[in-house]
Each structure stands twice: as structure tokens, then as C-alpha cells.
Amino acid sequence: MTSAAAPRPTASYRLQLQPGFTLHDAEHAVAYLAALGVSHLHLSPLLEAVPGSTHGYDTVDHGRISEQLGGERALRSLAAEAQRHGLRLIADVVPNHMALPVPEQLNQPLWQVLRDGPDSAYAHWFDIDWTAQPGPADAPARGRLLLPLLGDRLGAVLEELETDGEVLRYHEHTFPLRPGTAHLPLPELLRHQWYRLAWWQLASAELNYRRFFTVNELIAVRVEVPEVFEATHRTLLRLHADGVLDGFRIDHPDGLADPRGYLERLAEATGGAYTVVEKILTGREQLPADWPCAGTTGYDALRRIDGVLTDHAGAEQLITAYRRDTGAGTAAAAAARGRAELTAPDGELAAELDRLVRLVQRICATEPALADHAPWTVRETLRHLLTAYPGYRPYVRPGESAPEESVAQVEAALGNGPAALADLPGAAATAALVRDLVLGRLGRGAAKDEFCTRFAQTASAVAAKGVEDTAFYRWNALLSLNEVGGDPAHPGVRPDEFHAWCRESEQHWPLSMTALSTHDTKRSADARARLAVLAEVPGHWADECLAWTCSAGLCPDRSTAWLLWQTLVAAWPLSADRLVSVLLKSAREAKLHTSWTAPDTRFEQALADYARGVLADPGLCPRIAGFVEMISPYARSNTLAAALLHLTMPGVPDLYQGSEEPLYTLVDPDNRAPVDLSAVAVRLTDSAVDRPGDLAREKLHLTTTALHLRRDHPLGPYRPLAAQGPAAAHLLAFARGPETVTAVTRLPYGLERQGGWRDTVLELPGGRWRDELTSHRIAGGAVPVASLFERYPVALLRLEQGGGR
């Protein structure tokens, strides 16, 4: 949904704002970005965040633009400069959560809740279960907020706590004191606060506020409350009304109580501004058709682009070799285990599951017809449903009939229950109760509505943390498969599947974003382009890994060895610090040998020493470099093919900062470092200069050429084009209307092995065509594919006006 007055975006460019790259820096880049050819600047979160934040998702003040980034004056100046160059602004919005704790009095709503407890005027802002923790010493029945922030048990850190006037300090943390308690001795003072300071290890079991996934420092905001929506969006809506902001990217809509209701309220407040949602679509899942937005932020497109450039058979060979080498199960089994562990009694989301169980007990206690469901059976039923649920979450609104897809997903998950579940007392009746509560079939009521909503929010956290943030760090057969929304169990996408998805996207979500690299991808597009080659050379790759291991010795963990070698290929050359950083983060996220909450320093040191030893091996590094060089022609083909598909397929391409040139970044924070756009701007002036082997200039030239074509000549309807001949399977081509054709090479190593294009032809409509990348002119008809790809492994053809055969 877009406002009639707002220009439709043709392409956007994501800028990661932070103290090292502010709104002033963004303004200086406007002229370059306009010359590049985008129509919109896509800005990371703008509201005031925790001091020093490099991402902006830890909001502390919804009432002002971040002073760390330059403040509102700098944002208005950026918007004015952008509009002088024909560009508009899209802002990333974080409606689901804000930072906890905060520097002194920076976050006023939360500060007042900590001071005044459930009586605060802001208590309804935050998703807190006040009944789950005993209240202060003089009000034990009221409840208080658990703050699991202490580095050790309270008794061990008492001397590190100190009062200062009306505040309590613990290292960098500051907390308000309840009025009238500052004079009390410290132990007594702590017992009288509306919050309970506790050892951070207690979070998984005793937490009583909803978080962003498992991040204790991010507390959920109840944006479904109209007053809270208005207060948290007032600044952004005012800037939209003033013409400073034109569109919005909504972060993590699955964490919201009512995603559709939120989008309806936002659309009403903005008159239908261009809005996209960071909705992760898994498997065959589709974006709900009744959401008033333009589409997703593009991970669904990323999966199709990567997939169509990945050799399915070769990927399966790698998977077989990986399982044989490591003893690992399937990718699907890894995902199921990752989800199940989160809701185990000692799991990171155990407290969230306990809250659901308490809600069921409350519901059963008030309705005799629903009584006598054993709490342990309820818990295991919920745990199984959260583990087996095939999507991110159900989209059930209390008072409405549940969507058919949500009904099917709930029933399928419960229908595949394990034998152990069936052995629990009253399992069948409890499963039916849980099913009906999840689907909102048992009528309305505060507890029932809350359960229905909270189950969906918990399901999304289990899906995200259990799969993308656990299983995808454990299962290392082919790292390019492990991206947000990916499906490693089914590697590769057939060309016909790619075309079908493009046609469907064009029909239903023509202005949805598409993406290749983002601030959340585990590896940038060009790093994945290298990794995709491995699926074409599985045997050669296995030989290399064996040779590298013989040189370096055995890695502390076999699966981590697969991660290590592929990371070296993906990001070569890279420093030891970058390599160690990504390995340690991956190992902690995998939670097999070490974790964030229980780090095994011996394992981590051994892993770090091994990685540093690899990069210090004078015999091994040249061999790694030689392998990367060997696959570079095929990686180049994948890079350029992915870029051109991204820029010409249906949707609005969103470019990540720096990705107009080859970008070999790894998981955050590696991928969020500031980019020197002034240097890229200089290179833009000669990007079209013919320098064989200069992939940076080739990609920059392709990017700006395709962006200018999109901006100056709106692309028409999507139509697949088929090649004929012995290498037809290696060509992916489509038309956008009668005047534009995209053609790219897929699986380039296999193409070379079978003798190249030979007599393969692509049938072009009659007329004279011009390759926008090379200025080479081609007559329509049966065109030899080899002649299309003399300079590049891709072609962007435009029908010349008035040209006949």
C-alpha cells in the first residue's frame, strides 16, 4: 500500500547508521547514491538508542531522533539533500521492543515503571507478568519485575551495588529507587523495590517480561495498545507528515501481538505509506494476503536467487559427506532439536513456556468444563507444539475465525506427537484443549485472548532462535544454505520454480523488497557466490579439505572444521581476528561445546588457537589462496548472475551498503562496519572502463547500469524465456515487458566441464537489441548464447527503438 503522493520506489540502498557513520555522513553520500541509480535511501533505526549502539535496535527514547546520529536537524537536512537529487527516505521501525536497562533516566517510561511498579502510568507499556514474582517486602501480593543483570548471585555482588541519592548503581547500570526507600540499609532497600535484581543465569527459568527472542536487555513493548502505538510512533509519523520520511521497514512483525492490526493502524496513520515487513517466510509459507503492506524485506527472494544458482545434486553430495564425516543427522532433525532445546526445563525460553502453562491453568480454574488438565501434560503438549510447528507462528486474532493455514499447521504439529506424549495422563484431551486455545475456539476472555496472542509470539521466538540462531550454526554441510528463511534440507531451486515464484510475486506483491545481502545475513551475497561453487566441485573440495586438515592437524570439532574451511573460502583473505570472532560466535550459538550462557573456555581457546595456527601456516595459506583463485571464474559468474537477477526480477531491489562492489562479509558485527562510500564514488566514474579481471568495476558497472534502466524505463510484465540446445539448463532468462531481457549463466563450472555453450540458442523477439552492459548489438531471433556472453557471463538486453531486423 502506497500513498498516492509518494513516488513508487524503484530501488533502495540500506545505510547502517551508527556513531561511525551518522546522518551527516549519509548526506555526504547522497550525490553518489543518486548517481548509482537508486530511488530511496533505506535508513537503519533512527530513534535514540543506547549510547554507542552500532545498530539502533536498542531504542531508549521514541520521542527524538538519535543525537548520536546527528538528531532531527541532521535528518531533515539529509531528507532535503536527498530530495534535491530525486531521492526519498525509508526508515527502519522497531515496534516490538526497547532497551533494558538504560543509562540514568534516558528511558523515561521504563525508568518510571522501575520506580513506581504496576502503579506507574507506563506500566501498561511493557509486557510484564507482575504475578510471577513476589512483590516488595511491604506489598508481596503485587509482584515485581525480575532484572537478571547481576554477574553472580546477589549475595556475591552486594559490595558492587551502591546508592547515590535516589538511584542505585551496579557498574554501568543505573536504577531508580522507590520513593521513600533511599535511607534504608542496602539489603532492606533491595527488598522494597518494584524490581528484583538477580543473577543473569536465572533469566531462562524466572523471567517475567517478554523479550526480543532471548535478549534480556530488550524488553517487549505492547504496541497493540493504541496509546502506546501513538506515543512510540509520534515522532516518526510527524516526520512522515512533514515529508521527511516516505516509507517504513517494520522490524520483526512476528513479535507483535497483532501484526495485521499494527499494519492497519500504521497505514491509516500514514495514508498508506510504502511499508515492508521483515517477515520470514519458511517453506511454502506465504505473506498473509490481508496485511496492508507492500511485501517483505526480501529474504524470500534471496532464497530463490541463491537456490537457482546452486547445484542440487552437488549440494546433496556435500550433505552426504558431511553427515558421514561428522555423524550429524539431517538438517530437519537439527532444526527440530534446536527448537526443542529452547523450551526444555533448562532451556533459554523455559520461562516463556511456564507463562503459557500458567495461563492455561488460570483458564481451566475459572471454567469447570475445562478443569483437571495436569500441568505437566499441558507443558509437554505446548512444548511439542512449539517444536513441531512448521511455520513461524499462527496468525489468529481473538474473536475471528482462525486462518485455514494456521489451523492446518497446528493440527499437523499435534498430529505428529511423539509416543512419550501419548503416554502422559489425559494427553488427547489436553492436546485438544491446547489446540482450541491456540486457534481461539473457546470463546473470549482476558486470559484466553492473552494465551492465543502469547502462544503466537512465543512460537516466533522458538522458530527464530531454534532454527536460524541454533540449527544453522550446527549444520555446516554447505554454509550458503544457512541464511534467514533458508531451507538447507532442500538445497537448490529449479529454474521453473524460480520463474513460478517470480510470476506469483509480481502478481501479488509487485513492490515487495528483494535482497541479497542485509545487516542480518550470516554471509554476504558474494561470499555465498563462492560457496555455491563448492556444490559444483564436491569431490575436489573434499580433497582440498583433507589436504588442509593434514597440514593443520585435526580441528577440536569435526563440524566446526567444515565451518572453518568454508569460512576461509567465503571471505578470503581475512584476518585471524575476523576468523576467530565468527568461529566463536558460531560455536556459542550452536550451543554444543560452548555457549553464551555457559562458555567452555578450554574449548574456545583450543578453537581460537587452531584457527590462528591455520592462518600462520606458511605452507597452507598459499594452498587456500590457490583454491580460491581456482574457483574465482565461477564465483565471478555467480556474483554477477545473482546481482543481475536481483536488480531485474519483480520487486524493489534493496542494496546493502557496499554491495555494489564485491563484498565478502560474515555474520554481525562483521557485516555492520561503516563503508567508505566516498571511495566507491570515485570508482563509479570509471566503472565502465574495460579492465578484464576487475570484478569490483564489473559489479559496480552492472549495478549502476541496471539501476538506471529500472529508474528510467519501468520494467514490464515478467515472462520466462527458454533456451534450446545442449547447455540450455545453464541459462536462466526472462523478459520484463517487450523491451527488456535478462540472461544469466547458472552452474558455470558444470557448463565448462560439458564443453561450454556450443549450439545453445536463445530465441529473442524480432528487432535490434543492445546489451546495456557492453553496448554490443544483437539481431532478434535464435541468438547463439555464446555470442551473448563474450564479455560477461550475463546480459541485460534492451530493444532499440525503431530497430528492425
PDB file of N, CA and C in Angstrom, residues 733-799:
ATOM      1  N   ALA A 733      16.817 -17.111 -18.179  1.00  0.00           N
ATOM      2  CA  ALA A 733      16.488 -15.874 -18.898  1.00  0.00           C
ATOM      3  C   ALA A 733      15.015 -15.547 -18.735  1.00  0.00           C
ATOM      4  N   PHE A 734      14.736 -14.258 -18.737  1.00  0.00           N
ATOM      5  CA  PHE A 734      13.343 -13.805 -18.691  1.00  0.00           C
ATOM      6  C   PHE A 734      13.241 -12.429 -19.325  1.00  0.00           C
ATOM      7  N   ALA A 735      12.047 -12.113 -19.784  1.00  0.00           N
ATOM      8  CA  ALA A 735      11.748 -10.789 -20.335  1.00  0.00           C
ATOM      9  C   ALA A 735      10.968  -9.997 -19.303  1.00  0.00           C
ATOM     10  N   ARG A 736      11.189  -8.686 -19.290  1.00  0.00           N
ATOM     11  CA  ARG A 736      10.380  -7.759 -18.497  1.00  0.00           C
ATOM     12  C   ARG A 736       9.695  -6.822 -19.475  1.00  0.00           C
ATOM     13  N   GLY A 737       8.499  -7.237 -19.893  1.00  0.00           N
ATOM     14  CA  GLY A 737       7.820  -6.486 -20.936  1.00  0.00           C
ATOM     15  C   GLY A 737       8.433  -6.812 -22.288  1.00  0.00           C
ATOM     16  N   PRO A 738       8.053  -6.077 -23.321  1.00  0.00           N
ATOM     17  CA  PRO A 738       8.544  -6.387 -24.671  1.00  0.00           C
ATOM     18  C   PRO A 738       9.936  -5.836 -24.970  1.00  0.00           C
ATOM     19  N   GLU A 739      10.513  -5.050 -24.051  1.00  0.00           N
ATOM     20  CA  GLU A 739      11.726  -4.321 -24.409  1.00  0.00           C
ATOM     21  C   GLU A 739      12.964  -4.659 -23.582  1.00  0.00           C
ATOM     22  N   THR A 740      12.842  -5.513 -22.568  1.00  0.00           N
ATOM     23  CA  THR A 740      13.986  -5.800 -21.700  1.00  0.00           C
ATOM     24  C   THR A 740      14.113  -7.298 -21.477  1.00  0.00           C
ATOM     25  N   VAL A 741      15.331  -7.809 -21.578  1.00  0.00           N
ATOM     26  CA  VAL A 741      15.599  -9.223 -21.357  1.00  0.00           C
ATOM     27  C   VAL A 741      16.819  -9.364 -20.452  1.00  0.00           C
ATOM     28  N   THR A 742      16.698 -10.226 -19.451  1.00  0.00           N
ATOM     29  CA  THR A 742      17.812 -10.602 -18.580  1.00  0.00           C
ATOM     30  C   THR A 742      18.211 -12.029 -18.906  1.00  0.00           C
ATOM     31  N   ALA A 743      19.499 -12.266 -19.051  1.00  0.00           N
ATOM     32  CA  ALA A 743      20.013 -13.617 -19.271  1.00  0.00           C
ATOM     33  C   ALA A 743      21.260 -13.799 -18.424  1.00  0.00           C
ATOM     34  N   VAL A 744      21.304 -14.898 -17.676  1.00  0.00           N
ATOM     35  CA  VAL A 744      22.460 -15.153 -16.810  1.00  0.00           C
ATOM     36  C   VAL A 744      22.895 -16.606 -16.935  1.00  0.00           C
ATOM     37  N   THR A 745      24.154 -16.834 -16.613  1.00  0.00           N
ATOM     38  CA  THR A 745      24.715 -18.179 -16.560  1.00  0.00           C
ATOM     39  C   THR A 745      24.484 -18.775 -15.175  1.00  0.00           C
ATOM     40  N   ARG A 746      24.072 -20.030 -15.150  1.00  0.00           N
ATOM     41  CA  ARG A 746      23.968 -20.748 -13.874  1.00  0.00           C
ATOM     42  C   ARG A 746      24.808 -22.013 -13.943  1.00  0.00           C
ATOM     43  N   LEU A 747      25.360 -22.398 -12.811  1.00  0.00           N
ATOM     44  CA  LEU A 747      26.217 -23.574 -12.683  1.00  0.00           C
ATOM     45  C   LEU A 747      27.366 -23.506 -13.697  1.00  0.00           C
ATOM     46  N   PRO A 748      28.233 -22.491 -13.584  1.00  0.00           N
ATOM     47  CA  PRO A 748      29.255 -22.241 -14.610  1.00  0.00           C
ATOM     48  C   PRO A 748      30.333 -23.316 -14.686  1.00  0.00           C
ATOM     49  N   TYR A 749      30.667 -23.941 -13.562  1.00  0.00           N
ATOM     50  CA  TYR A 749      31.690 -24.978 -13.621  1.00  0.00           C
ATOM     51  C   TYR A 749      31.187 -26.166 -14.439  1.00  0.00           C
ATOM     52  N   GLY A 750      29.961 -26.583 -14.183  1.00  0.00           N
ATOM     53  CA  GLY A 750      29.388 -27.672 -14.955  1.00  0.00           C
ATOM     54  C   GLY A 750      29.279 -27.330 -16.429  1.00  0.00           C
ATOM     55  N   LEU A 751      28.980 -26.080 -16.729  1.00  0.00           N
ATOM     56  CA  LEU A 751      28.923 -25.634 -18.123  1.00  0.00           C
ATOM     57  C   LEU A 751      30.273 -25.821 -18.805  1.00  0.00           C
ATOM     58  N   GLU A 752      31.322 -25.410 -18.123  1.00  0.00           N
ATOM     59  CA  GLU A 752      32.660 -25.552 -18.702  1.00  0.00           C
ATOM     60  C   GLU A 752      33.024 -27.019 -18.893  1.00  0.00           C
ATOM     61  N   ARG A 753      32.701 -27.855 -17.914  1.00  0.00           N
ATOM     62  CA  ARG A 753      33.040 -29.267 -17.988  1.00  0.00           C
ATOM     63  C   ARG A 753      32.366 -29.962 -19.170  1.00  0.00           C
ATOM     64  N   GLN A 754      31.173 -29.503 -19.527  1.00  0.00           N
ATOM     65  CA  GLN A 754      30.472 -30.166 -20.625  1.00  0.00           C
ATOM     66  C   GLN A 754      30.740 -29.517 -21.981  1.00  0.00           C
ATOM     67  N   GLY A 755      31.723 -28.606 -22.022  1.00  0.00           N
ATOM     68  CA  GLY A 755      32.144 -28.074 -23.314  1.00  0.00           C
ATOM     69  C   GLY A 755      31.606 -26.704 -23.653  1.00  0.00           C
ATOM     70  N   GLY A 756      31.035 -26.002 -22.714  1.00  0.00           N
ATOM     71  CA  GLY A 756      30.549 -24.646 -22.986  1.00  0.00           C
ATOM     72  C   GLY A 756      29.184 -24.629 -23.647  1.00  0.00           C
ATOM     73  N   TRP A 757      28.845 -23.491 -24.224  1.00  0.00           N
ATOM     74  CA  TRP A 757      27.501 -23.282 -24.764  1.00  0.00           C
ATOM     75  C   TRP A 757      27.257 -24.048 -26.069  1.00  0.00           C
ATOM     76  N   ARG A 758      28.274 -24.262 -26.835  1.00  0.00           N
ATOM     77  CA  ARG A 758      28.175 -24.960 -28.120  1.00  0.00           C
ATOM     78  C   ARG A 758      27.017 -24.386 -28.961  1.00  0.00           C
ATOM     79  N   ASP A 759      26.050 -25.201 -29.311  1.00  0.00           N
ATOM     80  CA  ASP A 759      24.994 -24.744 -30.218  1.00  0.00           C
ATOM     81  C   ASP A 759      23.750 -24.244 -29.486  1.00  0.00           C
ATOM     82  N   THR A 760      23.878 -23.932 -28.213  1.00  0.00           N
ATOM     83  CA  THR A 760      22.724 -23.456 -27.448  1.00  0.00           C
ATOM     84  C   THR A 760      22.317 -22.057 -27.918  1.00  0.00           C
ATOM     85  N   VAL A 761      21.004 -21.856 -28.118  1.00  0.00           N
ATOM     86  CA  VAL A 761      20.499 -20.572 -28.605  1.00  0.00           C
ATOM     87  C   VAL A 761      19.365 -20.086 -27.709  1.00  0.00           C
ATOM     88  N   LEU A 762      19.192 -18.777 -27.689  1.00  0.00           N
ATOM     89  CA  LEU A 762      18.081 -18.132 -27.002  1.00  0.00           C
ATOM     90  C   LEU A 762      17.252 -17.400 -28.031  1.00  0.00           C
ATOM     91  N   GLU A 763      15.969 -17.677 -28.071  1.00  0.00           N
ATOM     92  CA  GLU A 763      15.088 -17.050 -29.050  1.00  0.00           C
ATOM     93  C   GLU A 763      14.646 -15.687 -28.518  1.00  0.00           C
ATOM     94  N   LEU A 764      15.114 -14.623 -29.215  1.00  0.00           N
ATOM     95  CA  LEU A 764      14.727 -13.255 -28.865  1.00  0.00           C
ATOM     96  C   LEU A 764      13.658 -12.768 -29.827  1.00  0.00           C
ATOM     97  N   PRO A 765      12.727 -11.952 -29.344  1.00  0.00           N
ATOM     98  CA  PRO A 765      11.767 -11.346 -30.268  1.00  0.00           C
ATOM     99  C   PRO A 765      12.484 -10.549 -31.347  1.00  0.00           C
ATOM    100  N   GLY A 766      11.821 -10.370 -32.487  1.00  0.00           N
ATOM    101  CA  GLY A 766      12.428  -9.649 -33.602  1.00  0.00           C
ATOM    102  C   GLY A 766      12.782  -8.220 -33.250  1.00  0.00           C
ATOM    103  N   GLY A 767      13.735  -7.682 -33.975  1.00  0.00           N
ATOM    104  CA  GLY A 767      14.193  -6.326 -33.733  1.00  0.00           C
ATOM    105  C   GLY A 767      15.667  -6.301 -33.421  1.00  0.00           C
ATOM    106  N   ARG A 768      16.189  -5.091 -33.193  1.00  0.00           N
ATOM    107  CA  ARG A 768      17.595  -4.957 -32.822  1.00  0.00           C
ATOM    108  C   ARG A 768      17.694  -4.746 -31.325  1.00  0.00           C
ATOM    109  N   TRP A 769      18.563  -5.539 -30.712  1.00  0.00           N
ATOM    110  CA  TRP A 769      18.744  -5.487 -29.274  1.00  0.00           C
ATOM    111  C   TRP A 769      20.138  -4.979 -28.952  1.00  0.00           C
ATOM    112  N   ARG A 770      20.237  -4.295 -27.812  1.00  0.00           N
ATOM    113  CA  ARG A 770      21.520  -3.755 -27.358  1.00  0.00           C
ATOM    114  C   ARG A 770      21.788  -4.255 -25.952  1.00  0.00           C
ATOM    115  N   ASP A 771      22.965  -4.842 -25.750  1.00  0.00           N
ATOM    116  CA  ASP A 771      23.358  -5.248 -24.413  1.00  0.00           C
ATOM    117  C   ASP A 771      23.809  -4.006 -23.657  1.00  0.00           C
ATOM    118  N   GLU A 772      23.066  -3.631 -22.650  1.00  0.00           N
ATOM    119  CA  GLU A 772      23.356  -2.414 -21.897  1.00  0.00           C
ATOM    120  C   GLU A 772      24.705  -2.476 -21.186  1.00  0.00           C
ATOM    121  N   LEU A 773      25.224  -3.662 -20.957  1.00  0.00           N
ATOM    122  CA  LEU A 773      26.488  -3.802 -20.244  1.00  0.00           C
ATOM    123  C   LEU A 773      27.696  -3.629 -21.154  1.00  0.00           C
ATOM    124  N   THR A 774      27.551  -3.968 -22.425  1.00  0.00           N
ATOM    125  CA  THR A 774      28.700  -3.938 -23.338  1.00  0.00           C
ATOM    126  C   THR A 774      28.491  -3.061 -24.561  1.00  0.00           C
ATOM    127  N   SER A 775      27.250  -2.590 -24.787  1.00  0.00           N
ATOM    128  CA  SER A 775      26.852  -1.836 -25.995  1.00  0.00           C
ATOM    129  C   SER A 775      26.874  -2.712 -27.250  1.00  0.00           C
ATOM    130  N   HIS A 776      27.035  -3.995 -27.074  1.00  0.00           N
ATOM    131  CA  HIS A 776      27.019  -4.921 -28.208  1.00  0.00           C
ATOM    132  C   HIS A 776      25.598  -5.043 -28.742  1.00  0.00           C
ATOM    133  N   ARG A 777      25.442  -4.986 -30.070  1.00  0.00           N
ATOM    134  CA  ARG A 777      24.128  -5.053 -30.706  1.00  0.00           C
ATOM    135  C   ARG A 777      23.891  -6.444 -31.286  1.00  0.00           C
ATOM    136  N   ILE A 778      22.645  -6.891 -31.129  1.00  0.00           N
ATOM    137  CA  ILE A 778      22.281  -8.257 -31.493  1.00  0.00           C
ATOM    138  C   ILE A 778      20.960  -8.228 -32.237  1.00  0.00           C
ATOM    139  N   ALA A 779      20.871  -8.968 -33.317  1.00  0.00           N
ATOM    140  CA  ALA A 779      19.610  -9.086 -34.039  1.00  0.00           C
ATOM    141  C   ALA A 779      18.739 -10.122 -33.360  1.00  0.00           C
ATOM    142  N   GLY A 780      17.418  -9.882 -33.348  1.00  0.00           N
ATOM    143  CA  GLY A 780      16.498 -10.824 -32.750  1.00  0.00           C
ATOM    144  C   GLY A 780      16.474 -12.137 -33.503  1.00  0.00           C
ATOM    145  N   GLY A 781      15.790 -13.107 -32.928  1.00  0.00           N
ATOM    146  CA  GLY A 781      15.740 -14.436 -33.499  1.00  0.00           C
ATOM    147  C   GLY A 781      16.501 -15.412 -32.635  1.00  0.00           C
ATOM    148  N   ALA A 782      16.954 -16.502 -33.226  1.00  0.00           N
ATOM    149  CA  ALA A 782      17.709 -17.527 -32.499  1.00  0.00           C
ATOM    150  C   ALA A 782      19.145 -17.053 -32.326  1.00  0.00           C
ATOM    151  N   VAL A 783      19.457 -16.541 -31.136  1.00  0.00           N
ATOM    152  CA  VAL A 783      20.764 -15.945 -30.879  1.00  0.00           C
ATOM    153  C   VAL A 783      21.669 -16.960 -30.188  1.00  0.00           C
ATOM    154  N   PRO A 784      22.852 -17.245 -30.739  1.00  0.00           N
ATOM    155  CA  PRO A 784      23.784 -18.123 -30.036  1.00  0.00           C
ATOM    156  C   PRO A 784      24.129 -17.557 -28.654  1.00  0.00           C
ATOM    157  N   VAL A 785      23.936 -18.349 -27.642  1.00  0.00           N
ATOM    158  CA  VAL A 785      24.178 -17.857 -26.287  1.00  0.00           C
ATOM    159  C   VAL A 785      25.643 -17.479 -26.103  1.00  0.00           C
ATOM    160  N   ALA A 786      26.531 -18.192 -26.749  1.00  0.00           N
ATOM    161  CA  ALA A 786      27.950 -17.877 -26.629  1.00  0.00           C
ATOM    162  C   ALA A 786      28.244 -16.453 -27.059  1.00  0.00           C
ATOM    163  N   SER A 787      27.518 -15.958 -28.057  1.00  0.00           N
ATOM    164  CA  SER A 787      27.751 -14.586 -28.516  1.00  0.00           C
ATOM    165  C   SER A 787      27.210 -13.563 -27.528  1.00  0.00           C
ATOM    166  N   LEU A 788      26.221 -13.962 -26.735  1.00  0.00           N
ATOM    167  CA  LEU A 788      25.693 -13.054 -25.713  1.00  0.00           C
ATOM    168  C   LEU A 788      26.709 -12.839 -24.595  1.00  0.00           C
ATOM    169  N   PHE A 789      27.485 -13.873 -24.297  1.00  0.00           N
ATOM    170  CA  PHE A 789      28.317 -13.878 -23.105  1.00  0.00           C
ATOM    171  C   PHE A 789      29.805 -13.813 -23.426  1.00  0.00           C
ATOM    172  N   GLU A 790      30.151 -13.095 -24.484  1.00  0.00           N
ATOM    173  CA  GLU A 790      31.566 -12.978 -24.832  1.00  0.00           C
ATOM    174  C   GLU A 790      32.346 -12.192 -23.789  1.00  0.00           C
ATOM    175  N   ARG A 791      31.731 -11.163 -23.198  1.00  0.00           N
ATOM    176  CA  ARG A 791      32.429 -10.297 -22.233  1.00  0.00           C
ATOM    177  C   ARG A 791      32.057 -10.639 -20.797  1.00  0.00           C
ATOM    178  N   TYR A 792      30.787 -10.819 -20.543  1.00  0.00           N
ATOM    179  CA  TYR A 792      30.299 -11.129 -19.201  1.00  0.00           C
ATOM    180  C   TYR A 792      29.522 -12.445 -19.247  1.00  0.00           C
ATOM    181  N   PRO A 793      29.377 -13.104 -18.110  1.00  0.00           N
ATOM    182  CA  PRO A 793      28.536 -14.302 -18.063  1.00  0.00           C
ATOM    183  C   PRO A 793      27.052 -13.966 -17.919  1.00  0.00           C
ATOM    184  N   VAL A 794      26.723 -12.697 -18.114  1.00  0.00           N
ATOM    185  CA  VAL A 794      25.340 -12.222 -18.023  1.00  0.00           C
ATOM    186  C   VAL A 794      25.112 -11.197 -19.125  1.00  0.00           C
ATOM    187  N   ALA A 795      23.835 -10.950 -19.422  1.00  0.00           N
ATOM    188  CA  ALA A 795      23.495  -9.925 -20.410  1.00  0.00           C
ATOM    189  C   ALA A 795      22.207  -9.237 -19.992  1.00  0.00           C
ATOM    190  N   LEU A 796      22.164  -7.930 -20.228  1.00  0.00           N
ATOM    191  CA  LEU A 796      20.968  -7.126 -19.970  1.00  0.00           C
ATOM    192  C   LEU A 796      20.611  -6.446 -21.280  1.00  0.00           C
ATOM    193  N   LEU A 797      19.617  -6.976 -21.958  1.00  0.00           N
ATOM    194  CA  LEU A 797      19.294  -6.552 -23.315  1.00  0.00           C
ATOM    195  C   LEU A 797      18.125  -5.589 -23.322  1.00  0.00           C
ATOM    196  N   ARG A 798      18.250  -4.611 -24.197  1.00  0.00           N
ATOM    197  CA  ARG A 798      17.196  -3.602 -24.355  1.00  0.00           C
ATOM    198  C   ARG A 798      16.878  -3.457 -25.840  1.00  0.00           C
ATOM    199  N   LEU A 799      15.598  -3.527 -26.183  1.00  0.00           N
ATOM    200  CA  LEU A 799      15.186  -3.389 -27.574  1.00  0.00           C
ATOM    201  C   LEU A 799      15.374  -1.947 -28.014  1.00  0.00           C
TER     202      LEU A 799
END
